[in-house]
PDB file of C-alpha atoms in Angstrom:
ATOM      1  CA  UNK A 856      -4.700  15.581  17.816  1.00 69.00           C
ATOM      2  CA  UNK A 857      -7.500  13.601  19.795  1.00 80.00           C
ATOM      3  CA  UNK A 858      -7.600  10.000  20.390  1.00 86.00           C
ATOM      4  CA  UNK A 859     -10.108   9.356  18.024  1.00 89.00           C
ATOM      5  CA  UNK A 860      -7.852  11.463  15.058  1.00 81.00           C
ATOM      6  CA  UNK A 861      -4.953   8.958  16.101  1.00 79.00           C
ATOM      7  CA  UNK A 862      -7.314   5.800  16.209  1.00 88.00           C
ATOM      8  CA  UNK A 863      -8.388   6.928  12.355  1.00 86.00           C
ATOM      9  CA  UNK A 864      -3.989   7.363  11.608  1.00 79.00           C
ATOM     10  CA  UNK A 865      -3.528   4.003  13.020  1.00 84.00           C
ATOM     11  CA  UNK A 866      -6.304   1.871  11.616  1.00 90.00           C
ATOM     12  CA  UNK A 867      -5.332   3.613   7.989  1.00 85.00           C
ATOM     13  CA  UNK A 868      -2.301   2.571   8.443  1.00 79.00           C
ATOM     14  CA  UNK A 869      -2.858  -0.986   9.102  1.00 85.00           C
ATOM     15  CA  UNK A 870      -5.370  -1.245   6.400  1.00 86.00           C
ATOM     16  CA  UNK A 871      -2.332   0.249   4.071  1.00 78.00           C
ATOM     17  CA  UNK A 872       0.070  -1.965   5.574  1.00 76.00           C
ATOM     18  CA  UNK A 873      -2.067  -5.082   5.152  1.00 81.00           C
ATOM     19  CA  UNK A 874      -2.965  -4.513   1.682  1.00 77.00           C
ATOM     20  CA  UNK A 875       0.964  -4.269   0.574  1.00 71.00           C
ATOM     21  CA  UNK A 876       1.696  -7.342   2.765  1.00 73.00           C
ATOM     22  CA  UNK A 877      -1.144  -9.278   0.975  1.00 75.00           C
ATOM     23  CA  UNK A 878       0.221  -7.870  -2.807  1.00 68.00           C
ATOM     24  CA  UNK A 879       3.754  -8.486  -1.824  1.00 66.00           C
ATOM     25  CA  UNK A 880       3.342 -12.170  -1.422  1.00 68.00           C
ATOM     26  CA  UNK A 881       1.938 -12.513  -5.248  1.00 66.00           C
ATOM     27  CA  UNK A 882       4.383 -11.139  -6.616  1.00 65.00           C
ATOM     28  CA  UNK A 883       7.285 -13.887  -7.548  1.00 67.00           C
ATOM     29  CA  UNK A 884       9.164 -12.175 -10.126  1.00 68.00           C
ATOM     30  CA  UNK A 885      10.123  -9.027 -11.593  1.00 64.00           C
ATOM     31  CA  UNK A 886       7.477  -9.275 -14.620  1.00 65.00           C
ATOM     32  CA  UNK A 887       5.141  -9.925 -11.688  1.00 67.00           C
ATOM     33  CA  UNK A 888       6.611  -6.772  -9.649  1.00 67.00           C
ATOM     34  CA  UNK A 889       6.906  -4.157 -12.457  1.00 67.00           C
ATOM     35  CA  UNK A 890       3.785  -5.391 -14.890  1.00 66.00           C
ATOM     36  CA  UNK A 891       1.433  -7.469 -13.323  1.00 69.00           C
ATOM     37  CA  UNK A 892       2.542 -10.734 -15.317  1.00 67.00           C
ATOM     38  CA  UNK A 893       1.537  -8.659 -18.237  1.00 71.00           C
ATOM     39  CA  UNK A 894      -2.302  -9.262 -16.895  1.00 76.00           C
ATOM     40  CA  UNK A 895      -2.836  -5.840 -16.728  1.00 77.00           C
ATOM     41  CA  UNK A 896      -4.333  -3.841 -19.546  1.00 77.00           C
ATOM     42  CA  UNK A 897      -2.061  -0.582 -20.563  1.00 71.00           C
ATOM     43  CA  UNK A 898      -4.667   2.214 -19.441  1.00 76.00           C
ATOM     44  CA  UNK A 899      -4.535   0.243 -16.296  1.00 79.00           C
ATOM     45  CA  UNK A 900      -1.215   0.514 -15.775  1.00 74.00           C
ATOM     46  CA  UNK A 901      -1.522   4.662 -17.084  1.00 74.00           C
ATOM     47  CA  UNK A 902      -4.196   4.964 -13.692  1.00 78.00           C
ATOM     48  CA  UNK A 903      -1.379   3.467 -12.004  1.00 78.00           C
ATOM     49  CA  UNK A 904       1.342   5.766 -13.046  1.00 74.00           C
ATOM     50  CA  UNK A 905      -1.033   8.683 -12.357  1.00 78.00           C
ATOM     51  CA  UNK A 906      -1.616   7.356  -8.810  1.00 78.00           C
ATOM     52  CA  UNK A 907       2.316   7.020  -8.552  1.00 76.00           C
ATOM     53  CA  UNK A 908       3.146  10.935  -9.051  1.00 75.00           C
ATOM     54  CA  UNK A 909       0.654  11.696  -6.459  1.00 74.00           C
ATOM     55  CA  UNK A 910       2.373  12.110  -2.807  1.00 70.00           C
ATOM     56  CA  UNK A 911       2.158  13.781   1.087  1.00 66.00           C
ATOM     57  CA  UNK A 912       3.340  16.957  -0.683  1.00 69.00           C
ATOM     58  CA  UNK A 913       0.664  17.294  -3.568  1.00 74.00           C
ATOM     59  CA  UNK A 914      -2.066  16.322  -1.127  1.00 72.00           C
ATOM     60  CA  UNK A 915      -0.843  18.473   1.543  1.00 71.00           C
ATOM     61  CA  UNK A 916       0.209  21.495  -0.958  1.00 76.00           C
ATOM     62  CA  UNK A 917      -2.147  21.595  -3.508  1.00 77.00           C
ATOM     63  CA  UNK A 918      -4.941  23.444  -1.877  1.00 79.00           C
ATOM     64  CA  UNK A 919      -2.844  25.536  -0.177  1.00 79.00           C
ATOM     65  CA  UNK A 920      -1.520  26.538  -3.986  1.00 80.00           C
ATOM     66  CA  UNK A 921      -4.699  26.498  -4.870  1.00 80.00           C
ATOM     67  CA  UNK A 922      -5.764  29.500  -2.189  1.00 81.00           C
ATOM     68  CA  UNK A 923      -3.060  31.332  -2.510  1.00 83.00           C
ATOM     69  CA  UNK A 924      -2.484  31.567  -6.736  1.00 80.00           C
ATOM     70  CA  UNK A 925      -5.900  30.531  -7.516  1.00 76.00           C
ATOM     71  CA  UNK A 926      -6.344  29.441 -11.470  1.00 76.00           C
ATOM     72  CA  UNK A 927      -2.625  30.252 -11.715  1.00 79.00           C
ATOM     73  CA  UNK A 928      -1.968  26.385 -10.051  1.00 75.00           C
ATOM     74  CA  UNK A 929      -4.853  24.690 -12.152  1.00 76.00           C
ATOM     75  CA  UNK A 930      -2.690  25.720 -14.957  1.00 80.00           C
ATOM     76  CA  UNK A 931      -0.179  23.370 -13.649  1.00 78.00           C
ATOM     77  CA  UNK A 932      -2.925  20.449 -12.830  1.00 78.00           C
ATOM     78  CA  UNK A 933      -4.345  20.743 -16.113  1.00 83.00           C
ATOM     79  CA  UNK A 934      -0.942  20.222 -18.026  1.00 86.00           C
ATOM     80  CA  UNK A 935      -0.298  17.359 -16.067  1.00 83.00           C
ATOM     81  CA  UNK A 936      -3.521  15.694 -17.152  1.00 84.00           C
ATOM     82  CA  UNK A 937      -2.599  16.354 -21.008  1.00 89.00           C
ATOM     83  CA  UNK A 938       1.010  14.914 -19.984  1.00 88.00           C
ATOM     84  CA  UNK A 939      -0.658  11.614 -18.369  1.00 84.00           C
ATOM     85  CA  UNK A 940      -3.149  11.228 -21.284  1.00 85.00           C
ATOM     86  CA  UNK A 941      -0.254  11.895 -23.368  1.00 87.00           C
ATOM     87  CA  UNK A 942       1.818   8.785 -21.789  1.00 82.00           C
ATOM     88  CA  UNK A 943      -0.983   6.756 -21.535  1.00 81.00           C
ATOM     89  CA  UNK A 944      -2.617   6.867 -25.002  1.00 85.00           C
ATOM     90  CA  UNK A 945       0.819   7.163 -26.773  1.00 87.00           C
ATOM     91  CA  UNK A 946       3.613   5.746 -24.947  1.00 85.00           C
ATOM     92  CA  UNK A 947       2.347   3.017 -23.206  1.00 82.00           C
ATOM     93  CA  UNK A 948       0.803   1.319 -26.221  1.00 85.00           C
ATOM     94  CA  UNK A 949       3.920   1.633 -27.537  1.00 88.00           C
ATOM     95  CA  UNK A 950       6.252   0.214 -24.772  1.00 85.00           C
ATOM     96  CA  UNK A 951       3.737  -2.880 -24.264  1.00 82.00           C
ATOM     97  CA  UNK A 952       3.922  -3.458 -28.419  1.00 88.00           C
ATOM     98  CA  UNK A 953       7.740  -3.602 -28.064  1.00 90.00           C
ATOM     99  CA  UNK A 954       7.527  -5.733 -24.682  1.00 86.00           C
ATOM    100  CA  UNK A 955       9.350  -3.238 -22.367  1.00 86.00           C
ATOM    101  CA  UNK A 956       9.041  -2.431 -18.963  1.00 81.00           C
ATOM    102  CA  UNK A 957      11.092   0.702 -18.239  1.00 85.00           C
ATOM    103  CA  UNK A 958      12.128   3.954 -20.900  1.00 89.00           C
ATOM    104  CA  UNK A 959      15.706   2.866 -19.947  1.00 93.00           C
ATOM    105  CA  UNK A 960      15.138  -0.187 -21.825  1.00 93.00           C
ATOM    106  CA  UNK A 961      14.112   1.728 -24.802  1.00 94.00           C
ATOM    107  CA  UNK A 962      16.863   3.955 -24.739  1.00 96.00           C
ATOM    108  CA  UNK A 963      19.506   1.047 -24.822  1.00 96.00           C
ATOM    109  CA  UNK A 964      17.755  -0.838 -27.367  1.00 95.00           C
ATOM    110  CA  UNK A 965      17.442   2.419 -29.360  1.00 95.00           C
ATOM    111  CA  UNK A 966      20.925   3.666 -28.317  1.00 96.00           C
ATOM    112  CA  UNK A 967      23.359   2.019 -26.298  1.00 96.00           C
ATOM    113  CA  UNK A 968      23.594   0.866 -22.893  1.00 96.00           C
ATOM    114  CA  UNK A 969      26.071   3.896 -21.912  1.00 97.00           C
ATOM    115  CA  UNK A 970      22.622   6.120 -22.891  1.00 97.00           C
ATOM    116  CA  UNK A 971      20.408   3.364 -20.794  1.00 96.00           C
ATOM    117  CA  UNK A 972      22.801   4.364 -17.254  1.00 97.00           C
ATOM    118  CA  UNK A 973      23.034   8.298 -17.880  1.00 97.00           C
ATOM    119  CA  UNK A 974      19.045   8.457 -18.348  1.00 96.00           C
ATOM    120  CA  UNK A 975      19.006   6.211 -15.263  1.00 95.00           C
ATOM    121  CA  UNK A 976      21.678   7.999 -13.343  1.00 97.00           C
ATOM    122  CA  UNK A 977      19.501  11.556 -13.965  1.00 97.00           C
ATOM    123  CA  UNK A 978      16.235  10.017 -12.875  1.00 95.00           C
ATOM    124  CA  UNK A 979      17.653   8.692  -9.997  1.00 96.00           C
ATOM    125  CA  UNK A 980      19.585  11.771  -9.012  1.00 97.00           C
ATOM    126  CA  UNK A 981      16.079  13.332  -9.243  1.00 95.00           C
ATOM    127  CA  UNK A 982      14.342  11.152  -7.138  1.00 92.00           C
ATOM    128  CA  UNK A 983      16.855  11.378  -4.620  1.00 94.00           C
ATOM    129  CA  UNK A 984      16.321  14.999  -4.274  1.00 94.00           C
ATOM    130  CA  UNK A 985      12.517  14.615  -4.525  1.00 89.00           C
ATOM    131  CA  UNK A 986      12.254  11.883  -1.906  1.00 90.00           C
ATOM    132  CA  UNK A 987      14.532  14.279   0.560  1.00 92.00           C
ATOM    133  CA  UNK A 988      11.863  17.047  -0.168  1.00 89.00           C
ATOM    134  CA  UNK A 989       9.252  14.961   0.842  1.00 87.00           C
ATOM    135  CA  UNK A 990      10.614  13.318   3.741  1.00 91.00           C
ATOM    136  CA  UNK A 991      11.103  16.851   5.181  1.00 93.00           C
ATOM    137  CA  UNK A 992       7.676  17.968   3.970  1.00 87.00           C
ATOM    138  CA  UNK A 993       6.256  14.634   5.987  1.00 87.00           C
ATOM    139  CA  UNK A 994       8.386  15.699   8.850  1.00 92.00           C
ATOM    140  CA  UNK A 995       7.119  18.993   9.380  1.00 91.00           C
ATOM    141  CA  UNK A 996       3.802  17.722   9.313  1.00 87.00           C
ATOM    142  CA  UNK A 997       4.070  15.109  11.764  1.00 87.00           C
ATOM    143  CA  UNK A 998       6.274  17.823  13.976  1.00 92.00           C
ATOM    144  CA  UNK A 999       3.572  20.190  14.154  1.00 91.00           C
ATOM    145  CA  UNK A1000       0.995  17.737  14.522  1.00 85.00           C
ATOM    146  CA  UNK A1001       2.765  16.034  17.596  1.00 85.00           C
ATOM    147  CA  UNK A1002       4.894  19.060  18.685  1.00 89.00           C
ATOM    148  CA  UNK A1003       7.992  16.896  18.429  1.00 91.00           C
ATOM    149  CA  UNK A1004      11.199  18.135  17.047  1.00 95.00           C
ATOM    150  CA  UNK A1005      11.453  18.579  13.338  1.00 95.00           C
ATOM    151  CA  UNK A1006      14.843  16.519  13.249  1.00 95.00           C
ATOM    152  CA  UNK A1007      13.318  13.349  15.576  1.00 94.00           C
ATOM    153  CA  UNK A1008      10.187  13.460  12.903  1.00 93.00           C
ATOM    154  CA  UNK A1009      12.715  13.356  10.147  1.00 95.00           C
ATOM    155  CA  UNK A1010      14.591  10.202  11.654  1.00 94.00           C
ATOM    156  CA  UNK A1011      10.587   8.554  12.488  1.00 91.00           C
ATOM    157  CA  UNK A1012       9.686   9.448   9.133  1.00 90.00           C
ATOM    158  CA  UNK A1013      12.569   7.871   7.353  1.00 90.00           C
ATOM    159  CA  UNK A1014      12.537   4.239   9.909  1.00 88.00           C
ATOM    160  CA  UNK A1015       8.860   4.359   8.949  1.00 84.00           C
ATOM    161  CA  UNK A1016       9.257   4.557   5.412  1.00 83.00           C
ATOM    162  CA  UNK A1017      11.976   2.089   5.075  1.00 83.00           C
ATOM    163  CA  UNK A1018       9.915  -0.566   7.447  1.00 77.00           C
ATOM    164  CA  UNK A1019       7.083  -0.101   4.999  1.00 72.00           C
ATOM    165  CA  UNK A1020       9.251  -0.287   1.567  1.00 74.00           C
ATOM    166  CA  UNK A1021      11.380  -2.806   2.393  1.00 72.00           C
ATOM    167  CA  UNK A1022       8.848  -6.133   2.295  1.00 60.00           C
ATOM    168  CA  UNK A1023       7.926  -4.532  -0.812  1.00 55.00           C
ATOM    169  CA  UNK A1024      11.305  -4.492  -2.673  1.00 53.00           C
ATOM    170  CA  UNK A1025      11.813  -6.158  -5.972  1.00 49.00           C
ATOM    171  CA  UNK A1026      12.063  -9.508  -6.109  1.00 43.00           C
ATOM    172  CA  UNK A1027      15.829 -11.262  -7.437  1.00 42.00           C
TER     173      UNK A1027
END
């Protein structure tokens, strides 16, 4: 990479950085944290779930997917938009009429709270082995771009992200 394709990585990255600093410091509470204060409208929030599932790995694999199994992957990209449309005209109506924030709050008031932890305990277990898929997809990117090696861009990768998260994290 050139100077001026670093200059673009490092300006990005302090515009990205300066808009979470600047959200951060509204936030005062978790209602404020995980729904706005309830200020936001639920199709709002449905835009904001979309963005959410949308990473390093779908932006960096998705083309290539594309090339290589043609309409075979739009398959995949159209089901996900019937999913989201699904969750945001159906579900989220529904969670914001019963006041929740999270489905583990449904489940316990529809089950028990022994249902609430295993749902979390699988989701979490999930995004465990997601986020370890994409911090090595993020690696190898950064290692070929730079030419370091793939276990120092691991390590960069993961200080990096936990610098960034950590301002961020929920409020008591």
């Amino acid at each position: 990479m050139g100077m001026i394709d670093w200059a673009i990585v490092l300006v990005y990255s302090a515009i990205v950085i300066a808009i979470g600093a600047i959200a951060s410091r509204k936030q005062d509470n978790t209602d404020e944290y995980f729904r706005g204060a309830k200020q936001i409208p639920w199709w709002a929030l449905g835009f904001s779930i979309i963005a959410t599932s949308f990473s390093a790995a779908s932006l960096l694999g998705g083309p290539g997917e594309g090339y290589g199994h043609g309409f075979l992957y739009l398959q995949l990209q159209l089901g996900d938009l019937i999913g989201y449309g699904l969750v945001i005209a159906v579900f989220l109506p529904f969670f914001v009429r019963l006041n929740l924030t999270t489905a583990y709050e449904y489940l316990e008031r529809r089950f028990d709270a022994k249902t609430r932890s295993l749902g979390s305990l699988c989701f979490l277990l999930f995004v465990i082995a997601r986020l370890g898929g994409l911090l090595y997809a993020a690696a190898l990117v950064l290692s070929v771009l730079t030419g370091i090696s793939t276990n120092t861009a691991i390590l960069m990768v993961g200080v990096v992200s936990i610098i960034y998260t950590l301002p961020g994290e929920s409020p008591p």
